[in-house]
């Protein structure tokens, strides 16, 4: 009888020790029986939306509406003397002629798929076309379209007809879709000067403006398609973007004169002066 009593006392001591030490099995039983308060469930992980990264076409940036940024994008493209940025295959021309709060990226001419890398300073908006057209006053149009009409209204109508036949468009930022295609279309409200050689052009197409991205590496993939009868064009291009931190940007100023050697001079302000 004494032995049995000692065994019971020993078992009780073991249970007490387990309870005091917080043994998981004992704790689970105590919680199920309501003897111990169950810990609060951890808060759910925040849902990260990309909506706050996208600036819809109807919203301006830095006191300019997106129609004006489209014009500036074309004026930027017109600064490249030897090879337009949309013919770049690897991103080596990405940093040329960049200026101001918005960093321009290029699409393609629809004849190849581009895989590019680009380093972007901190705190820059990013602006690029999904698919776009320009109808100019001579035969220097970017895309294969019929001979340009003579009046600005006719040029606008021609550019609009092309954009009307875009049947698909998708942008992926870090593997996730961003933007709404129907809210990405930006049509020029008037004709504008691309360069001294192209004094009057109309444009229409689909564009995406991104707010400044967090420092680090990001992947941007774009696909879009146009089809009008037998005529069609596809855009497929991808960027690996390395967004600098603020400290990196302060120490990474580039002498654009040296970088752009052989590309000709000029700036967006020069092109804007022509447009005025």
XYZ file of N, CA and C in Angstrom:
828
model
N 0.837 -1.194 0.000
C 0.000 0.000 0.000
C 0.866 1.235 0.000
N 1.956 1.214 0.797
C 2.867 2.349 0.823
C 3.515 2.557 -0.517
N 3.845 1.427 -1.194
C 4.476 1.534 -2.503
C 3.535 2.177 -3.488
N 2.256 1.762 -3.436
C 1.275 2.347 -4.359
C 1.113 3.833 -4.112
N 1.130 4.235 -2.878
C 0.979 5.651 -2.550
C 2.162 6.436 -3.103
N 3.383 5.857 -2.943
C 4.558 6.550 -3.478
C 4.473 6.667 -4.995
N 3.945 5.628 -5.683
C 3.809 5.665 -7.142
C 2.853 6.758 -7.570
N 1.732 6.862 -6.850
C 0.747 7.905 -7.160
C 1.357 9.274 -6.964
N 2.082 9.446 -5.860
C 2.711 10.737 -5.584
C 3.750 11.073 -6.649
N 4.493 10.048 -7.100
C 5.499 10.288 -8.145
C 4.835 10.699 -9.446
N 3.746 10.028 -9.798
C 3.026 10.380 -11.022
C 2.482 11.785 -10.948
N 1.964 12.153 -9.772
C 1.444 13.507 -9.586
C 2.543 14.530 -9.756
N 3.725 14.204 -9.250
C 4.859 15.126 -9.382
C 5.243 15.290 -10.848
N 5.191 14.190 -11.606
C 5.525 14.275 -13.027
C 4.542 15.170 -13.760
N 3.241 14.980 -13.491
C 2.207 15.815 -14.116
C 2.412 17.269 -13.749
N 2.698 17.521 -12.465
C 2.924 18.896 -12.017
C 4.132 19.500 -12.710
N 5.188 18.684 -12.854
C 6.392 19.199 -13.508
C 6.126 19.520 -14.965
N 5.363 18.649 -15.644
C 5.031 18.899 -17.044
C 4.203 20.166 -17.192
N 3.231 20.321 -16.276
C 2.383 21.511 -16.339
C 3.200 22.758 -16.112
N 4.112 22.684 -15.146
C 4.911 23.877 -14.829
C 5.873 24.203 -15.952
N 6.368 23.185 -16.653
C 7.363 23.424 -17.698
C 6.733 23.808 -19.015
N 5.390 23.775 -19.065
C 4.729 24.192 -20.294
C 4.798 23.158 -21.389
N 4.837 21.874 -21.010
C 4.859 20.807 -22.010
C 3.719 21.033 -22.997
N 3.993 20.937 -24.296
C 3.002 21.291 -25.307
C 1.759 20.429 -25.200
N 1.948 19.087 -24.983
C 0.788 18.220 -24.907
C -0.111 18.591 -23.730
N 0.527 18.860 -22.600
C -0.259 19.244 -21.424
C -0.935 20.583 -21.667
N -0.217 21.520 -22.266
C -0.788 22.838 -22.520
C -1.986 22.729 -23.457
N -1.869 21.871 -24.493
C -2.986 21.699 -25.413
C -4.216 21.176 -24.681
N -4.009 20.197 -23.783
C -5.134 19.641 -23.030
C -5.756 20.713 -22.137
N -4.905 21.499 -21.466
C -5.418 22.561 -20.589
C -6.256 23.561 -21.390
N -5.798 23.897 -22.632
C -6.546 24.850 -23.431
C -7.872 24.274 -23.901
N -7.854 22.990 -24.313
C -9.089 22.360 -24.763
C -10.115 22.277 -23.642
N -9.658 22.056 -22.402
C -10.568 21.980 -21.263
C -10.944 23.354 -20.727
N -10.370 24.391 -21.333
C -10.690 25.737 -20.885
C -9.958 26.151 -19.640
N -8.905 25.415 -19.234
C -8.174 25.751 -18.017
C -7.131 26.851 -18.263
N -6.760 27.011 -19.541
C -5.764 28.036 -19.867
C -6.270 28.830 -21.055
N -6.000 30.095 -21.063
C -6.443 30.959 -22.152
C -5.645 30.635 -23.409
N -6.352 30.422 -24.518
C -5.674 30.153 -25.767
C -5.020 31.431 -26.282
N -3.805 31.316 -26.793
C -3.140 32.519 -27.309
C -3.888 33.066 -28.515
N -3.852 34.374 -28.686
C -4.501 35.003 -29.838
C -3.850 34.535 -31.122
N -4.682 34.315 -32.147
C -4.155 33.909 -33.446
C -3.323 35.048 -34.032
N -2.222 34.733 -34.705
C -1.410 35.803 -35.303
C -2.215 36.533 -36.367
N -1.989 37.822 -36.526
C -2.735 38.569 -37.540
C -2.416 38.037 -38.928
N -3.402 38.064 -39.833
C -3.140 37.566 -41.190
C -2.099 38.435 -41.888
N -1.378 37.829 -42.797
C -0.373 38.583 -43.548
C -1.072 39.657 -44.370
N -0.504 40.846 -44.442
C -1.151 41.912 -45.203
C -1.241 41.550 -46.678
N -2.356 41.924 -47.292
C -2.545 41.691 -48.718
C -1.854 42.821 -49.472
N -0.850 42.472 -50.220
C -0.090 43.478 -50.958
C -0.726 43.655 -52.328
N -1.291 44.813 -52.565
C -1.938 45.104 -53.837
C -0.994 45.928 -54.707
N -1.075 45.692 -55.997
C -0.278 46.479 -56.919
C -1.004 47.734 -57.379
N -2.250 47.900 -56.947
C -3.012 49.063 -57.380
C -2.327 50.365 -56.999
N -1.635 50.365 -55.865
C -0.995 51.597 -55.425
C 0.301 51.869 -56.182
N 0.702 50.959 -57.071
C 1.889 51.174 -57.902
C 1.536 51.760 -59.267
N 0.289 51.669 -59.667
C -0.134 52.025 -61.015
C -0.809 53.389 -61.001
N -0.463 54.202 -62.000
C -1.108 55.501 -62.172
C -1.988 55.403 -63.416
N -3.317 55.349 -63.285
C -4.193 55.231 -64.457
C -3.996 56.379 -65.436
N -4.384 56.156 -66.682
C -4.112 57.112 -67.758
C -4.733 58.471 -67.513
N -5.827 58.516 -66.768
C -6.494 59.801 -66.542
C -5.836 60.631 -65.449
N -4.803 60.101 -64.820
C -4.135 60.791 -63.713
C -2.775 61.319 -64.157
N -2.502 62.564 -63.842
C -1.242 63.177 -64.236
C -0.120 62.904 -63.259
N 1.083 63.252 -63.660
C 2.295 63.098 -62.846
C 3.152 64.344 -63.033
N 3.591 64.924 -61.922
C 4.501 66.072 -61.957
C 3.948 67.197 -62.831
N 2.674 67.506 -62.631
C 2.012 68.638 -63.296
C 1.837 68.460 -64.797
N 2.007 67.249 -65.296
C 1.744 66.962 -66.701
C 0.763 65.807 -66.786
N -0.196 65.894 -67.723
C -1.075 64.753 -67.925
C -0.353 63.710 -68.769
N -0.943 62.521 -68.868
C -0.216 61.446 -69.538
C -0.152 61.629 -71.052
N -1.048 62.404 -71.634
C -0.901 62.756 -73.042
C 0.394 63.528 -73.258
N 0.689 64.442 -72.346
C 1.941 65.199 -72.452
C 3.162 64.309 -72.234
N 3.023 63.319 -71.319
C 4.146 62.398 -71.119
C 4.356 61.520 -72.342
N 3.273 61.156 -73.045
C 3.422 60.408 -74.294
C 4.204 61.231 -75.317
N 3.857 62.498 -75.432
C 4.581 63.359 -76.365
C 6.057 63.444 -75.983
N 6.316 63.575 -74.688
C 7.714 63.639 -74.239
C 8.435 62.315 -74.484
N 7.707 61.213 -74.350
C 8.320 59.917 -74.648
C 8.748 59.863 -76.104
N 7.895 60.278 -77.039
C 8.248 60.269 -78.454
C 9.393 61.237 -78.739
N 9.400 62.374 -78.054
C 10.509 63.319 -78.223
C 11.812 62.718 -77.698
N 11.725 61.960 -76.598
C 12.887 61.227 -76.082
C 13.377 60.223 -77.123
N 12.442 59.464 -77.708
C 12.827 58.476 -78.723
C 13.452 59.150 -79.932
N 13.025 60.393 -80.224
C 13.567 61.109 -81.370
C 14.975 61.630 -81.166
N 15.501 61.543 -79.934
C 16.859 62.022 -79.656
C 17.936 61.021 -80.059
N 17.553 59.796 -80.384
C 18.523 58.755 -80.717
C 18.807 58.810 -82.219
N 20.019 59.183 -82.556
C 20.358 59.386 -83.957
C 20.535 58.085 -84.731
N 21.170 57.103 -84.109
C 21.598 55.922 -84.857
C 20.631 54.741 -84.724
N 20.069 54.561 -83.568
C 19.203 53.407 -83.352
C 18.193 53.748 -82.269
N 16.925 53.729 -82.612
C 15.872 54.108 -81.674
C 15.847 53.165 -80.477
N 15.385 53.637 -79.319
C 15.401 52.796 -78.114
C 14.522 51.558 -78.230
N 13.493 51.605 -79.092
C 12.638 50.430 -79.233
C 13.291 49.353 -80.112
N 14.481 49.637 -80.658
C 15.249 48.624 -81.372
C 16.321 47.981 -80.498
N 16.435 48.463 -79.274
C 17.410 47.938 -78.310
C 16.999 46.518 -77.908
N 17.941 45.603 -77.921
C 17.621 44.212 -77.584
C 17.964 43.837 -76.150
N 18.954 44.521 -75.545
C 19.418 44.079 -74.232
C 19.328 45.135 -73.139
N 18.877 46.353 -73.477
C 18.759 47.399 -72.472
C 19.980 48.287 -72.371
N 20.950 48.123 -73.259
C 22.173 48.919 -73.166
C 21.924 50.400 -73.431
N 20.793 50.745 -74.024
C 20.483 52.134 -74.317
C 19.498 52.734 -73.319
N 19.220 51.991 -72.289
C 18.158 52.373 -71.351
C 18.400 53.707 -70.662
N 19.644 54.022 -70.334
C 19.928 55.217 -69.532
C 20.182 56.469 -70.372
N 20.155 56.341 -71.682
C 20.487 57.481 -72.526
C 19.366 58.509 -72.574
N 19.731 59.774 -72.456
C 18.819 60.914 -72.620
C 17.701 60.941 -71.581
N 17.874 60.281 -70.465
C 16.858 60.312 -69.409
C 17.004 61.595 -68.595
N 15.856 62.198 -68.254
C 15.895 63.454 -67.519
C 14.536 63.666 -66.859
N 14.534 64.229 -65.647
C 13.277 64.559 -65.000
C 12.741 63.467 -64.100
N 11.505 63.633 -63.615
C 10.951 62.731 -62.610
C 10.419 61.415 -63.166
N 10.349 61.287 -64.489
C 9.801 60.079 -65.113
C 10.885 59.420 -65.962
N 11.061 58.127 -65.739
C 12.052 57.344 -66.482
C 11.325 56.594 -67.594
N 11.791 56.762 -68.840
C 11.131 56.146 -69.981
C 11.741 54.782 -70.294
N 10.867 53.822 -70.550
C 11.269 52.528 -71.089
C 10.643 52.379 -72.465
N 11.280 51.576 -73.308
C 10.810 51.401 -74.674
C 10.160 50.041 -74.869
N 9.250 49.985 -75.851
C 8.721 48.717 -76.316
C 9.624 48.195 -77.425
N 9.022 47.627 -78.460
C 9.773 47.175 -79.630
C 9.034 47.659 -80.877
N 9.585 47.328 -82.040
C 8.878 47.647 -83.285
C 7.994 46.485 -83.728
N 7.830 45.475 -82.862
C 6.976 44.341 -83.180
C 7.644 43.247 -83.975
N 8.936 43.412 -84.275
C 9.628 42.422 -85.109
C 10.514 41.466 -84.312
N 10.637 41.666 -83.018
C 11.468 40.783 -82.201
C 11.007 40.875 -80.749
N 11.396 39.892 -79.953
C 11.125 39.885 -78.517
C 12.387 40.361 -77.798
N 12.233 41.350 -76.943
C 13.393 41.930 -76.259
C 13.446 41.468 -74.811
N 14.655 41.165 -74.342
C 14.914 40.859 -72.938
C 16.004 41.818 -72.493
N 15.643 42.783 -71.654
C 16.536 43.887 -71.330
C 16.787 43.988 -69.833
N 17.925 44.563 -69.504
C 18.252 44.904 -68.123
C 18.463 46.408 -68.047
N 18.038 47.002 -66.933
C 18.105 48.452 -66.823
C 18.241 48.838 -65.360
N 19.155 49.751 -65.066
C 19.305 50.296 -63.722
C 18.628 51.654 -63.666
N 17.770 51.843 -62.648
C 16.955 53.055 -62.547
C 17.276 53.765 -61.232
N 17.454 55.068 -61.265
C 17.668 55.801 -60.011
C 16.444 55.697 -59.099
N 16.664 55.969 -57.838
C 15.558 55.946 -56.875
C 14.577 57.067 -57.177
N 13.324 56.850 -56.759
C 12.288 57.888 -56.765
C 11.916 58.372 -58.165
N 11.997 57.500 -59.152
C 11.571 57.840 -60.504
C 10.283 57.100 -60.845
N 9.286 57.817 -61.365
C 8.185 57.135 -62.016
C 8.726 56.417 -63.247
N 8.019 55.382 -63.680
C 8.428 54.619 -64.855
C 7.272 54.632 -65.853
N 7.567 54.981 -67.108
C 6.522 55.146 -68.121
C 6.934 54.401 -69.380
N 6.018 53.597 -69.922
C 6.357 52.797 -71.096
C 5.088 52.402 -71.846
N 5.219 52.111 -73.132
C 4.061 51.682 -73.927
C 3.868 50.171 -73.887
N 2.603 49.757 -73.868
C 2.307 48.356 -74.155
C 2.382 48.163 -75.666
N 1.694 49.048 -76.377
C 1.708 49.049 -77.839
C 1.226 50.430 -78.273
N 1.871 51.023 -79.268
C 1.556 52.397 -79.607
C 1.910 52.702 -81.051
N 1.369 53.822 -81.550
C 1.623 54.233 -82.922
C 1.835 55.733 -82.981
N 2.594 56.124 -84.000
C 2.725 57.537 -84.314
C 2.493 57.692 -85.816
N 1.699 58.671 -86.174
C 1.436 58.987 -87.577
C 2.017 60.365 -87.821
N 3.050 60.423 -88.640
C 3.821 61.645 -88.817
C 3.470 62.313 -90.149
N 4.166 63.408 -90.426
C 3.873 64.192 -91.625
C 4.718 63.783 -92.810
N 5.538 62.732 -92.645
C 6.343 62.238 -93.755
C 6.414 60.729 -93.658
N 7.363 60.122 -94.336
C 7.444 58.667 -94.372
C 8.299 58.084 -93.257
N 8.550 58.846 -92.191
C 9.440 58.368 -91.130
C 8.675 57.742 -89.977
N 7.501 57.181 -90.268
C 6.707 56.582 -89.210
C 7.427 55.390 -88.608
N 7.143 55.175 -87.323
C 7.807 54.089 -86.610
C 7.290 52.736 -87.076
N 6.000 52.617 -87.298
C 5.407 51.349 -87.682
C 5.020 51.373 -89.159
N 4.807 50.184 -89.699
C 4.379 50.087 -91.092
C 2.908 50.448 -91.190
N 2.609 51.684 -91.468
C 1.240 52.120 -91.728
C 1.223 52.764 -93.096
N 0.048 52.951 -93.627
C -0.036 53.551 -94.949
C 0.459 54.994 -94.922
N 0.635 55.580 -96.088
C 1.169 56.938 -96.176
C 0.336 57.869 -95.311
N 0.997 58.705 -94.530
C 0.269 59.531 -93.575
C -0.623 60.562 -94.250
N -1.768 60.829 -93.677
C -2.641 61.868 -94.224
C -2.049 63.248 -93.989
N -2.672 64.237 -94.574
C -2.075 65.569 -94.555
C -2.519 66.417 -93.375
N -3.751 66.280 -92.896
C -4.214 67.141 -91.812
C -4.024 66.464 -90.460
N -3.949 67.289 -89.417
C -3.793 66.745 -88.067
C -4.974 65.859 -87.701
N -6.174 66.283 -88.062
C -7.371 65.491 -87.731
C -7.315 64.123 -88.384
N -6.856 64.064 -89.627
C -6.747 62.778 -90.316
C -5.668 61.896 -89.687
N -4.576 62.517 -89.284
C -3.521 61.749 -88.605
C -4.035 61.155 -87.305
N -4.776 61.951 -86.552
C -5.336 61.451 -85.291
C -6.299 60.301 -85.541
N -7.119 60.437 -86.603
C -8.068 59.374 -86.916
C -7.342 58.097 -87.322
N -6.245 58.241 -88.055
C -5.478 57.065 -88.467
C -4.851 56.373 -87.263
N -4.265 57.160 -86.362
C -3.660 56.581 -85.158
C -4.725 55.917 -84.282
N -5.896 56.559 -84.177
C -6.971 56.009 -83.349
C -7.480 54.691 -83.918
N -7.577 54.593 -85.253
C -8.063 53.347 -85.850
C -7.131 52.197 -85.524
N -5.840 52.456 -85.554
C -4.879 51.410 -85.210
C -5.058 50.972 -83.754
N -5.174 51.947 -82.866
C -5.326 51.612 -81.442
C -6.656 50.922 -81.160
N -7.663 51.205 -81.983
C -8.968 50.561 -81.799
C -8.897 49.058 -82.014
N -7.881 48.594 -82.714
C -7.786 47.185 -83.043
C -6.796 46.434 -82.152
N -6.452 47.011 -81.030
C -5.680 46.266 -80.027
C -6.628 45.280 -79.350
N -6.300 44.007 -79.383
C -7.222 42.996 -78.855
C -6.746 42.370 -77.548
N -5.504 42.627 -77.171
C -5.023 42.073 -75.911
C -3.870 42.916 -75.393
N -3.717 42.938 -74.088
C -2.605 43.646 -73.467
C -2.478 43.229 -72.013
N -1.259 42.942 -71.593
C -1.027 42.476 -70.231
C 0.337 42.958 -69.756
N 0.377 43.432 -68.511
C 1.634 43.809 -67.880
C 1.775 43.013 -66.589
N 2.918 42.390 -66.399
C 3.218 41.679 -65.161
C 4.370 42.391 -64.462
N 4.155 42.743 -63.214
C 5.201 43.315 -62.379
C 5.537 42.301 -61.300
N 6.764 41.812 -61.329
C 7.200 40.766 -60.396
C 6.253 39.576 -60.424
N 5.811 39.234 -61.636
C 4.980 38.050 -61.829
C 3.503 38.249 -61.563
N 3.082 39.466 -61.252
C 1.670 39.709 -60.932
C 1.114 40.758 -61.876
N -0.127 40.554 -62.370
C -0.706 41.520 -63.314
C -0.957 42.868 -62.652
N -0.780 43.916 -63.421
C -0.992 45.270 -62.918
C -1.658 46.096 -64.006
N -2.587 46.947 -63.579
C -3.263 47.842 -64.506
C -4.486 47.213 -65.162
N -5.325 48.075 -65.743
C -6.506 47.653 -66.491
C -6.360 48.194 -67.902
N -6.427 47.310 -68.881
C -6.148 47.700 -70.255
C -7.013 48.876 -70.696
N -8.296 48.845 -70.368
C -9.189 49.909 -70.844
C -8.846 51.266 -70.240
N -8.091 51.283 -69.135
C -7.696 52.542 -68.514
C -6.233 52.873 -68.783
N -5.652 52.228 -69.786
C -4.266 52.497 -70.156
C -4.150 53.252 -71.480
N -5.252 53.427 -72.173
C -5.162 54.066 -73.491
C -4.953 55.569 -73.334
N -3.988 56.069 -74.089
C -3.680 57.499 -74.076
C -3.603 57.969 -75.523
N -4.531 58.837 -75.899
C -4.554 59.371 -77.255
C -4.128 60.831 -77.235
N -3.351 61.238 -78.224
C -2.948 62.626 -78.315
C -4.142 63.516 -78.625
N -4.212 64.634 -77.965
C -5.327 65.567 -78.187
C -5.041 66.536 -79.322
N -3.806 66.574 -79.772
C -3.410 67.437 -80.883
C -2.142 66.884 -81.483
N -1.729 67.430 -82.606
C -0.465 67.016 -83.197
C 0.684 67.748 -82.499
N 1.847 67.155 -82.525
C 2.984 67.707 -81.795
C 4.262 67.440 -82.566
N 5.322 68.124 -82.193
C 6.618 67.952 -82.845
C 7.420 66.874 -82.146
N 7.863 65.894 -82.901
C 8.766 64.876 -82.373
C 10.197 65.393 -82.429
N 10.527 66.031 -83.526
C 11.863 66.611 -83.732
C 11.732 67.666 -84.823
N 12.844 68.285 -85.147
C 12.820 69.282 -86.217
C 12.440 68.648 -87.549
N 12.769 67.371 -87.726
C 12.435 66.682 -88.968
C 11.002 66.170 -88.993
N 10.372 66.090 -87.838
C 8.994 65.607 -87.743
C 8.187 66.624 -86.946
N 7.751 67.707 -87.585
C 7.138 68.809 -86.848
C 5.680 68.609 -86.472
N 5.012 67.610 -87.050
C 3.586 67.430 -86.752
C 3.236 65.952 -86.815
N 2.933 65.376 -85.662
C 2.614 63.952 -85.593
C 1.455 63.734 -84.631
N 0.709 62.669 -84.881
C -0.376 62.259 -83.988
C -0.042 60.885 -83.435
N -0.521 60.604 -82.248
C -0.202 59.324 -81.617
C -1.407 58.777 -80.861
N -1.419 57.471 -80.713
C -2.456 56.790 -79.932
C -1.885 55.439 -79.521
N -2.364 54.927 -78.399
C -1.894 53.629 -77.954
C -2.162 53.389 -76.488
N -1.527 52.360 -75.958
C -1.736 51.921 -74.581
C -0.424 52.046 -73.821
N -0.509 52.677 -72.658
C 0.679 53.013 -71.872
C 0.445 52.670 -70.407
N 1.550 52.520 -69.681
C 1.431 52.309 -68.237
C 2.439 53.185 -67.513
N 1.932 53.919 -66.531
C 2.761 54.751 -65.654
C 2.829 54.074 -64.291
N 4.047 53.843 -63.818
C 4.253 53.243 -62.505
C 4.795 54.276 -61.540
N 4.320 54.227 -60.320
C 4.924 55.031 -59.267
C 6.320 54.488 -58.967
N 7.170 55.280 -58.314
C 8.521 54.800 -58.015
C 8.505 53.445 -57.324
N 9.341 52.543 -57.797
C 9.404 51.192 -57.247
C 10.359 51.142 -56.061
N 10.146 50.217 -55.139
C 11.072 50.064 -54.012
C 12.461 49.674 -54.514
N 13.512 50.078 -53.815
C 14.861 49.674 -54.217
C 14.978 48.156 -54.297
N 15.796 47.713 -55.209
C 15.982 46.283 -55.407
C 15.648 45.888 -56.833
N 15.566 44.594 -57.070
C 15.345 44.077 -58.418
C 13.869 43.784 -58.654
N 13.391 44.165 -59.820
C 12.009 43.929 -60.220
C 11.988 43.432 -61.661
N 10.982 42.617 -61.963
C 10.808 42.108 -63.317
C 9.530 42.688 -63.906
N 9.653 43.220 -65.105
C 8.522 43.817 -65.810
C 8.368 43.101 -67.137
N 7.211 42.504 -67.368
C 6.962 41.773 -68.611
C 5.715 42.341 -69.276
N 5.784 42.551 -70.579
C 4.693 43.193 -71.314
C 4.376 42.367 -72.561
N 3.090 42.175 -72.797
C 2.631 41.521 -74.026
C 1.388 42.255 -74.507
N 1.307 42.513 -75.799
C 0.135 43.190 -76.368
C 0.016 42.796 -77.830
N -1.213 42.850 -78.338
C -1.439 42.438 -79.715
C -2.428 43.328 -80.441
N -2.135 43.573 -81.717
C -3.006 44.346 -82.610
C -3.338 43.471 -83.812
N -4.612 43.522 -84.224
C -5.003 42.766 -85.409
C -6.112 43.516 -86.133
N -5.904 43.754 -87.414
C -6.894 44.422 -88.256
C -6.884 43.728 -89.610
N -7.836 42.813 -89.811
C -7.823 42.016 -91.027
C -6.556 41.176 -91.082
N -5.847 41.217 -92.220
C -4.615 40.426 -92.333
C -3.425 41.071 -91.637
N -3.560 42.301 -91.227
C -2.438 43.011 -90.608
C -2.448 42.766 -89.103
N -1.297 42.475 -88.572
C -1.214 42.262 -87.136
C 0.187 42.579 -86.628
N 0.254 42.847 -85.348
C 1.538 43.149 -84.706
C 1.464 42.686 -83.263
N 2.559 42.121 -82.775
C 2.631 41.672 -81.392
C 3.813 42.339 -80.703
N 3.595 42.687 -79.452
C 4.669 43.201 -78.608
C 4.953 42.177 -77.512
N 6.218 41.845 -77.349
C 6.661 41.000 -76.243
C 8.029 41.502 -75.796
N 8.076 42.039 -74.600
C 9.379 42.458 -74.090
C 9.397 42.357 -72.574
N 10.596 42.216 -72.057
C 10.773 42.044 -70.611
C 11.972 42.851 -70.141
N 11.809 43.466 -68.980
C 12.886 44.211 -68.343
C 13.192 43.611 -66.975
N 14.455 43.481 -66.672
C 14.895 43.299 -65.295
C 15.373 44.664 -64.823
N 14.643 45.236 -63.879
C 14.925 46.584 -63.404
C 15.649 46.522 -62.070
N 16.766 47.187 -61.987
C 17.498 47.299 -60.729
C 17.302 48.728 -60.233
N 16.433 48.874 -59.230
C 16.125 50.202 -58.700
C 17.105 50.516 -57.583
N 17.832 51.599 -57.749
C 18.840 51.967 -56.776
C 18.194 52.490 -55.504
N 18.920 52.315 -54.372
C 18.521 52.992 -53.154
C 18.907 54.453 -53.242
N 18.408 55.265 -52.298
C 18.695 56.700 -52.336
C 20.191 56.970 -52.271
N 20.915 56.212 -51.429
C 22.357 56.424 -51.293
C 23.067 56.058 -52.596
N 22.619 54.972 -53.231
C 23.225 54.567 -54.497
C 23.018 55.638 -55.553
N 21.791 56.199 -55.579
C 21.475 57.199 -56.590
C 22.331 58.440 -56.416
N 22.610 58.818 -55.160
C 23.423 60.008 -54.919
C 24.836 59.832 -55.456
N 25.354 58.592 -55.406
C 26.733 58.373 -55.818
C 26.874 57.828 -57.218
N 25.759 57.730 -57.955
C 25.812 57.081 -59.265
C 25.478 58.036 -60.394
N 25.762 59.308 -60.216
C 25.492 60.272 -61.280
C 26.350 59.925 -62.491
N 25.742 59.953 -63.660
C 26.435 59.570 -64.883
C 26.589 60.790 -65.779
N 27.766 60.957 -66.325
C 28.001 62.024 -67.293
C 27.374 61.601 -68.610
N 26.173 62.112 -68.877
C 25.439 61.662 -70.052
C 26.141 62.046 -71.337
N 26.919 63.106 -71.291
C 27.655 63.491 -72.494
C 28.603 62.385 -72.907
N 29.273 61.768 -71.907
C 30.193 60.672 -72.208
C 29.432 59.420 -72.594
N 28.344 59.125 -71.869
C 27.581 57.913 -72.152
C 26.964 57.973 -73.531
N 26.471 59.154 -73.888
C 25.743 59.300 -75.142
C 26.638 59.693 -76.306
N 27.946 59.581 -76.138
C 28.846 59.961 -77.221
C 28.513 59.157 -78.465
N 28.353 59.847 -79.540
C 27.965 59.189 -80.778
C 26.472 59.141 -80.972
N 25.688 59.585 -79.972
C 24.238 59.566 -80.104
C 23.686 60.924 -80.510
N 24.513 61.926 -80.568
C 24.006 63.253 -80.886
C 23.614 63.968 -79.626
N 23.489 65.273 -79.697
C 23.115 66.060 -78.526
C 21.623 66.178 -78.407
N 21.191 67.172 -77.648
C 19.762 67.418 -77.522
C 19.203 66.915 -76.229
N 18.057 67.426 -75.864
C 17.375 67.026 -74.641
C 15.890 67.143 -74.856
N 15.117 66.679 -73.870
C 13.666 66.803 -73.969
C 13.246 68.253 -74.029
N 13.968 69.109 -73.315
C 13.611 70.516 -73.353
C 13.760 71.080 -74.756
N 14.794 70.627 -75.473
C 14.972 71.083 -76.857
C 13.779 70.663 -77.709
N 13.364 69.400 -77.556
C 12.223 68.916 -78.339
C 10.949 69.626 -77.941
N 10.795 69.899 -76.645
C 9.599 70.602 -76.190
C 9.554 72.009 -76.762
N 10.719 72.644 -76.909
C 10.760 73.979 -77.510
C 10.267 73.929 -78.944
N 10.631 72.857 -79.665
C 10.173 72.712 -81.029
C 8.654 72.587 -81.055
N 8.113 71.782 -80.091
C 6.667 71.547 -80.049
C 5.911 72.842 -79.800
N 6.495 73.742 -79.012
C 5.816 75.002 -78.738
C 5.828 75.915 -79.945
